[in-house]
mmCIF file of C-alpha atoms in Angstrom:
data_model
loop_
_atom_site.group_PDB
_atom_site.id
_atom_site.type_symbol
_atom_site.label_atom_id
_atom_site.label_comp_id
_atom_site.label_asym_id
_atom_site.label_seq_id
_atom_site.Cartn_x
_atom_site.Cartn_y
_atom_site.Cartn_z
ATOM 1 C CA UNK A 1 -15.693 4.104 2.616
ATOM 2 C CA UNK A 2 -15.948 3.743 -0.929
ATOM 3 C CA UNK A 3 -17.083 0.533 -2.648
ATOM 4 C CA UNK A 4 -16.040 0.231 -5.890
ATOM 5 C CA UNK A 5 -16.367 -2.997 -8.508
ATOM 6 C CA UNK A 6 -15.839 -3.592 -12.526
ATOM 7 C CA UNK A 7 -17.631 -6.973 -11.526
ATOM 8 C CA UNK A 8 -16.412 -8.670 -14.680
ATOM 9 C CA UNK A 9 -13.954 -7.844 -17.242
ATOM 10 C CA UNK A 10 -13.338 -9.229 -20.873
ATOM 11 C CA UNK A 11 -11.055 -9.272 -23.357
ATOM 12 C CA UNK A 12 -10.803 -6.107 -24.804
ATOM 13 C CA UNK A 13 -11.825 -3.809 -21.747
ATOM 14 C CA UNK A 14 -9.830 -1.630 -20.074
ATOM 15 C CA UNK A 15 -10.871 0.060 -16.833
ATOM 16 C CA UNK A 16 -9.214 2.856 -15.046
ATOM 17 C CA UNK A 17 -9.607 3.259 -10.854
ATOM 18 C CA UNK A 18 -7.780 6.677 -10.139
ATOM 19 C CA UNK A 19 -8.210 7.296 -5.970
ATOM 20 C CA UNK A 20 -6.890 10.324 -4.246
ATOM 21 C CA UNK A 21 -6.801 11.203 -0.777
ATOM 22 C CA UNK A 22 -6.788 14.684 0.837
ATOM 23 C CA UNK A 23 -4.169 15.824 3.488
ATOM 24 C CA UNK A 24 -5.577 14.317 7.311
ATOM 25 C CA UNK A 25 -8.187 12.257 5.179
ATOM 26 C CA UNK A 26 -8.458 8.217 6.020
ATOM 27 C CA UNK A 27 -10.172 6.638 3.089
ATOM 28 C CA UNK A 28 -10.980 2.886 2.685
ATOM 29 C CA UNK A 29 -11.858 1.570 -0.886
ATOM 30 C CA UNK A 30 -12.827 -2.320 -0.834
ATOM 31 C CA UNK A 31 -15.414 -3.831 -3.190
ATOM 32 C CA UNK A 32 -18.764 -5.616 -2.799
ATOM 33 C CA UNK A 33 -17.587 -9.192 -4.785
ATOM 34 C CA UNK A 34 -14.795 -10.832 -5.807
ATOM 35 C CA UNK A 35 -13.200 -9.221 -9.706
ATOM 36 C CA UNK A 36 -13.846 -11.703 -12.441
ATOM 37 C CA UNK A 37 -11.726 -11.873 -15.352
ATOM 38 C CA UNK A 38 -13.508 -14.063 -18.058
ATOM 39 C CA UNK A 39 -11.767 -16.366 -21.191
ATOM 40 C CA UNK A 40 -10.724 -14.235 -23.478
ATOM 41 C CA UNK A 41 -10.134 -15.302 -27.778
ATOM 42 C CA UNK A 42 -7.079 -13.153 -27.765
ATOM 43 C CA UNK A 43 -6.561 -9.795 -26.485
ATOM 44 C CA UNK A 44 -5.868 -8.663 -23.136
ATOM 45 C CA UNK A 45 -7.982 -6.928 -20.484
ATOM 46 C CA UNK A 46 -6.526 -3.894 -18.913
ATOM 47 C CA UNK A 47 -6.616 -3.009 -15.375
ATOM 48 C CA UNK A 48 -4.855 0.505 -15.033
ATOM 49 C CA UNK A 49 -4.829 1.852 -10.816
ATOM 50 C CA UNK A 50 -3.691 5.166 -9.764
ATOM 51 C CA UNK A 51 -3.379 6.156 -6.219
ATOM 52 C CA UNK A 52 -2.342 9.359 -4.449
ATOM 53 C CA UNK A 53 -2.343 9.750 -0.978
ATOM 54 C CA UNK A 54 -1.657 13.279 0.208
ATOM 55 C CA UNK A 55 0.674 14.178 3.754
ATOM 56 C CA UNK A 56 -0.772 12.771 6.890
ATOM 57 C CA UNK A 57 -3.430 10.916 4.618
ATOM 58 C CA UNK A 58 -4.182 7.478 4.679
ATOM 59 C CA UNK A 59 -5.426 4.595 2.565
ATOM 60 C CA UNK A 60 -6.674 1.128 3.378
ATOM 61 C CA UNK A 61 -6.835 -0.767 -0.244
ATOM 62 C CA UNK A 62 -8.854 -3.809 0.370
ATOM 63 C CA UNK A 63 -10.790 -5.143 -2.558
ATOM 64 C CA UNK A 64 -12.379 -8.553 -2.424
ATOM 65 C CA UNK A 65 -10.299 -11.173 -4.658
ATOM 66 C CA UNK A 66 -9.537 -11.461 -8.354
ATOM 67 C CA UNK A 67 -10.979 -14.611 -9.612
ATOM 68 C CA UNK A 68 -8.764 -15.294 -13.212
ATOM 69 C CA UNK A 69 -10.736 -17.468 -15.245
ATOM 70 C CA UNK A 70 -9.478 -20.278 -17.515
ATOM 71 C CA UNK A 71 -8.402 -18.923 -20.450
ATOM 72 C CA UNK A 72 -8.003 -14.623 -19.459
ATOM 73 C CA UNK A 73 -5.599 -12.440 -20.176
ATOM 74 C CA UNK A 74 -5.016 -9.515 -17.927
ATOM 75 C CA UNK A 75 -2.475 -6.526 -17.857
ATOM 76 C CA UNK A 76 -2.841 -4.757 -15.021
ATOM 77 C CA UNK A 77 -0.750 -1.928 -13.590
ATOM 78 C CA UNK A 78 -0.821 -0.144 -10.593
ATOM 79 C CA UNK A 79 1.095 3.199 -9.804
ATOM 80 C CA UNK A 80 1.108 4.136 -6.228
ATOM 81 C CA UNK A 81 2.303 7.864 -4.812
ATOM 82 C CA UNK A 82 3.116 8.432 -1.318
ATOM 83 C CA UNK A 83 3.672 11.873 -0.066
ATOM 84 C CA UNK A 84 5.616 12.114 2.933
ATOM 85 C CA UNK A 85 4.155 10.992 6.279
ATOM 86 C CA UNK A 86 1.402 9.182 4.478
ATOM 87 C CA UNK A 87 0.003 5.347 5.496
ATOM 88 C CA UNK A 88 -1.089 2.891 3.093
ATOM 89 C CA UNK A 89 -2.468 -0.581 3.927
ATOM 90 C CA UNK A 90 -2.511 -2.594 -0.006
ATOM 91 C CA UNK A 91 -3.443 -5.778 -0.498
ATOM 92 C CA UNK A 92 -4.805 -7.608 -3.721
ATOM 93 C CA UNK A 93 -5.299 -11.292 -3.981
ATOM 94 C CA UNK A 94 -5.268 -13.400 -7.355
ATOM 95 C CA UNK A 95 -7.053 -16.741 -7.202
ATOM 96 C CA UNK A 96 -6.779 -18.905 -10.653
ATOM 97 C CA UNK A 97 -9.290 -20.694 -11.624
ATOM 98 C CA UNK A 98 -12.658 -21.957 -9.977
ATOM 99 C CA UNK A 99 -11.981 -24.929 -8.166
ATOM 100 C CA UNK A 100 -15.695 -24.445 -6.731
ATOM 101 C CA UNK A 101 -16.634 -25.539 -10.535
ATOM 102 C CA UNK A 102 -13.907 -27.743 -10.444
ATOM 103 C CA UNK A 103 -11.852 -25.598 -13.078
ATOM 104 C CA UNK A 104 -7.771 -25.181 -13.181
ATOM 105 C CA UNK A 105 -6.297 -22.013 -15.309
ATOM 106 C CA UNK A 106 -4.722 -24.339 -17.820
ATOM 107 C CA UNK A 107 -4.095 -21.383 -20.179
ATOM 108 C CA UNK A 108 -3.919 -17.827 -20.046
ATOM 109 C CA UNK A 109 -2.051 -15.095 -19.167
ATOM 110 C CA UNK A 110 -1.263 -12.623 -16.268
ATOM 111 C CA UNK A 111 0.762 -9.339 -15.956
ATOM 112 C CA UNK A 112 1.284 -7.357 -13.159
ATOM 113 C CA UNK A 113 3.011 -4.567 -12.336
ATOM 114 C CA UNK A 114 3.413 -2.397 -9.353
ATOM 115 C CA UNK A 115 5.641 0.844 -8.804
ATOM 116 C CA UNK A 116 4.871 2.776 -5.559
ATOM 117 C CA UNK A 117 6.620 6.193 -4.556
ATOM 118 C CA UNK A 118 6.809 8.338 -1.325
ATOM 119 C CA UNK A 119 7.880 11.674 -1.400
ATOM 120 C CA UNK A 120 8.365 11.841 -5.611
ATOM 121 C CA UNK A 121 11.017 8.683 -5.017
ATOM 122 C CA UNK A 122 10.670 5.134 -5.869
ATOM 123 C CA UNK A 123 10.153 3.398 -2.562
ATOM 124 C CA UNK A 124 8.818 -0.354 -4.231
ATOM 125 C CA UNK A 125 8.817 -2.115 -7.893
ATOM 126 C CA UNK A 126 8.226 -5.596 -8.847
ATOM 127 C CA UNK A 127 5.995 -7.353 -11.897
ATOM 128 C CA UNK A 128 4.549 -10.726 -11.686
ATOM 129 C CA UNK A 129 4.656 -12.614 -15.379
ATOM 130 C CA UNK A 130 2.468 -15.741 -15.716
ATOM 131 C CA UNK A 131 1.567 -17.065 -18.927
ATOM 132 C CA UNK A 132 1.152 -19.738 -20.872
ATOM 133 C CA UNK A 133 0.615 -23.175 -19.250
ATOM 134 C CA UNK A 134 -0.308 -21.620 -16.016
ATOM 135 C CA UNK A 135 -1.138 -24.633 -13.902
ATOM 136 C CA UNK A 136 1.745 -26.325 -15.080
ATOM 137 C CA UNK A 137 3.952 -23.381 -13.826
ATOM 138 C CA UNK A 138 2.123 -22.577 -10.182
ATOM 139 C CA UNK A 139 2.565 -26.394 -9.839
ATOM 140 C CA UNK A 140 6.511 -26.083 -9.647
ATOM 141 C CA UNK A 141 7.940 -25.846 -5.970
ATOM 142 C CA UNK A 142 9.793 -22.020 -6.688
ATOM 143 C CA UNK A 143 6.362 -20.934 -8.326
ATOM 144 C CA UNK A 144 3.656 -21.444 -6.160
ATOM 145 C CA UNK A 145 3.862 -25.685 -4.953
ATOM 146 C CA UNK A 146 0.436 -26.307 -6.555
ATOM 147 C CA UNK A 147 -1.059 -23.790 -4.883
ATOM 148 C CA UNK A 148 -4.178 -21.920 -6.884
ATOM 149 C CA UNK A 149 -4.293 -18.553 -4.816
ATOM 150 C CA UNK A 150 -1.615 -15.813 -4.055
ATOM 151 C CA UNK A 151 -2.050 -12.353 -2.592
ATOM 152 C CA UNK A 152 0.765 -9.591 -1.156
ATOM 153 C CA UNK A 153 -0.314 -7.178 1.284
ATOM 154 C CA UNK A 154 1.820 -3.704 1.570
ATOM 155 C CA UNK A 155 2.375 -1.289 4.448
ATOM 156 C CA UNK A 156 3.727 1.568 4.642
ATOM 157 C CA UNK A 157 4.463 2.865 7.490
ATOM 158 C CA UNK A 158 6.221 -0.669 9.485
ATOM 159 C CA UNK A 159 8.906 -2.097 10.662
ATOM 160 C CA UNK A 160 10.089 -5.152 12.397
ATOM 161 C CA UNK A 161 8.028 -5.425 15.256
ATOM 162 C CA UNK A 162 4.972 -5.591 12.572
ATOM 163 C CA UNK A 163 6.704 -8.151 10.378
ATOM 164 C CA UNK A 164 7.031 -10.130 13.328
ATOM 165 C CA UNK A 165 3.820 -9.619 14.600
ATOM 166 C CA UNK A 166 2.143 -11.097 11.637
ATOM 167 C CA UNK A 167 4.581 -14.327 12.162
ATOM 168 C CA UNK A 168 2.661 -15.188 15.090
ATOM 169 C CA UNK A 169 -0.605 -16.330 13.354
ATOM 170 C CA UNK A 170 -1.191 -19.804 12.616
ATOM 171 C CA UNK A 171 -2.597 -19.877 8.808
ATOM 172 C CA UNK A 172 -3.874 -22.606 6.580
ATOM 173 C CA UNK A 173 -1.227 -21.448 3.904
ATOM 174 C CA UNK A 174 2.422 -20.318 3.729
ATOM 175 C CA UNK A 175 2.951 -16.476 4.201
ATOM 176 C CA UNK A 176 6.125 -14.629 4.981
ATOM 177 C CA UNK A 177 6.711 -11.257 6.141
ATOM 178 C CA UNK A 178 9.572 -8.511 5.308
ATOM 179 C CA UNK A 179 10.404 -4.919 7.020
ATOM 180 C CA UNK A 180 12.756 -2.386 5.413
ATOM 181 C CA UNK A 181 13.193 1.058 5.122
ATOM 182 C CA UNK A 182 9.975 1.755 6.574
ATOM 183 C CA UNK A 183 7.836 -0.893 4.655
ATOM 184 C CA UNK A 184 6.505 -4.052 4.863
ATOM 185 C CA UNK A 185 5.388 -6.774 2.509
ATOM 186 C CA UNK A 186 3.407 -9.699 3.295
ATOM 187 C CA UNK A 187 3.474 -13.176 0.670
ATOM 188 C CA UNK A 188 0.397 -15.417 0.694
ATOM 189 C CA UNK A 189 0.338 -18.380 -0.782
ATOM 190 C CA UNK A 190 -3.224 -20.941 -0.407
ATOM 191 C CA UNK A 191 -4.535 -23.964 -1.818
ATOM 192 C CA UNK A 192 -7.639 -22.010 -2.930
ATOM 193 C CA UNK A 193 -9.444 -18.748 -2.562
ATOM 194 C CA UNK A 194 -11.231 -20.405 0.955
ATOM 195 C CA UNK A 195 -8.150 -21.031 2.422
ATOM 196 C CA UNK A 196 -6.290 -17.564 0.897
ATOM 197 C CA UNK A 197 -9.131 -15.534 2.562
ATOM 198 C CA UNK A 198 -8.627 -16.628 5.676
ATOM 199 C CA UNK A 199 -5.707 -15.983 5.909
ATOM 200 C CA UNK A 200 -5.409 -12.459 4.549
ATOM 201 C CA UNK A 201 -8.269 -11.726 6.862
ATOM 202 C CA UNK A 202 -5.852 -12.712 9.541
ATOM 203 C CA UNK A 203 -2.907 -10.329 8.128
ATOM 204 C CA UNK A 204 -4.827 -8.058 7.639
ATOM 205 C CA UNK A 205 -6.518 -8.320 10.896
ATOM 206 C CA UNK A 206 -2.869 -8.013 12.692
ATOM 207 C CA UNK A 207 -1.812 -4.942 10.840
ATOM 208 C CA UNK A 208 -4.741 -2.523 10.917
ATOM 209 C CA UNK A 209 -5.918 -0.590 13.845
ATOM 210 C CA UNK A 210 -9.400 -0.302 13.277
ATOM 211 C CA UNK A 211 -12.101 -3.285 12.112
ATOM 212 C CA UNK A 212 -12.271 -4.392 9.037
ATOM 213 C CA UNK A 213 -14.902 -3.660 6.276
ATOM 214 C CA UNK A 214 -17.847 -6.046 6.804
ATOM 215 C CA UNK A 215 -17.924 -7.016 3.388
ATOM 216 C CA UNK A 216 -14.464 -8.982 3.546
ATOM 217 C CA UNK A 217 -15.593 -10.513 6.359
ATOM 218 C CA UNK A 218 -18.956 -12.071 4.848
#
């Protein structure tokens, strides 16, 4: 296991997490608090991840949550390369805000973008652009209903029988699961990071084999 955390990041920074795992190796990286991303006066913090996973290699990304202050601006990309008959278990949660302090994201600004390819081919893309008046936006019914927390878990390898496997919980929140072509992608959706843990815990719970890292589970 590796446990990795920036711990805090400002406007400004830019941090670079490049991971690669052998051929046969099983590698789990997951961190020892949630990521904060503070108020920034204008530029953006940069979050650049780079993952290789080799044949017959797998890797469990499981970080604790991102916590987006009031205020932040992030950019973060992540580039993901499968070889063939690799696993990978992703999952990265955004919660905006601290409704513990009783603070909304009013303002700010989030950018994320995610390519992933197996076998030197595109297998997933998608971006997530938030910015602006951010609670005003996850307040609207096709953003987010008001909810303050949002997380997507990917698998590769699944099908079906996983997707449906993970329909079976009972959570606290509204997720949905997909299969195709040999992937799967879970949607989260919570209230608040409470409610958004516990419920990844429980995907995640349902999709991998082996227990998870202690440290999500504290």
């Amino acid at each position: 296991m590796i446990v990795n955390t920036a711990g805090g990041i400002v406007g400004g920074d830019r941090f670079e997490l490049d991971v690669s795992v052998a051929a046969g190796a099983r590698v789990v990286v997951t961190s020892t608090a949630a990521e904060k991303i503070y108020r920034s006066l204008g530029p953006h913090a940069a979050l650049d991840v780079k993952l290789k996973v080799a044949a017959a290699g797998s890797l469990a990304w499981l970080p604790q949550e991102t916590i987006v202050f009031n205020g932040a601006q992030l950019e973060r990309n992540v580039h993901i390369e499968l070889a063939d008959g690799a696993g990978l278990i992703f999952a990265e949660a955004v919660v905006f805000g601290r409704p513990g302090m009783g603070e909304e994201m009013q303002q700010g600004c989030l950018l994320d973008r995610w390519r992933i390819h197996r076998d030197g081919r595109i297998l997933h893309a998608e971006a997530v652009r938030l910015e602006g008046a951010i609670a005003a936006k996850l307040a609207q019914r096709a953003v987010a209903k008001g909810a303050g927390a949002i997380a997507t878990v990917l698998v590769v390898p699944a099908d079906e029988t996983a997707a449906r496997a993970v329909r079976k919980n009972t959570f606290r929140g509204e997720v949905a699961a997909s299969a195709w072509k040999g992937l799967m992608i879970v949607r989260l959706c919570a209230r608040d990071g409470a409610a958004l843990r516990k419920d990844l815990i429980a995907v995640l719970q349902t999709v991998r084999a082996v227990p998870l890292p202690r440290l999500l589970l504290n």
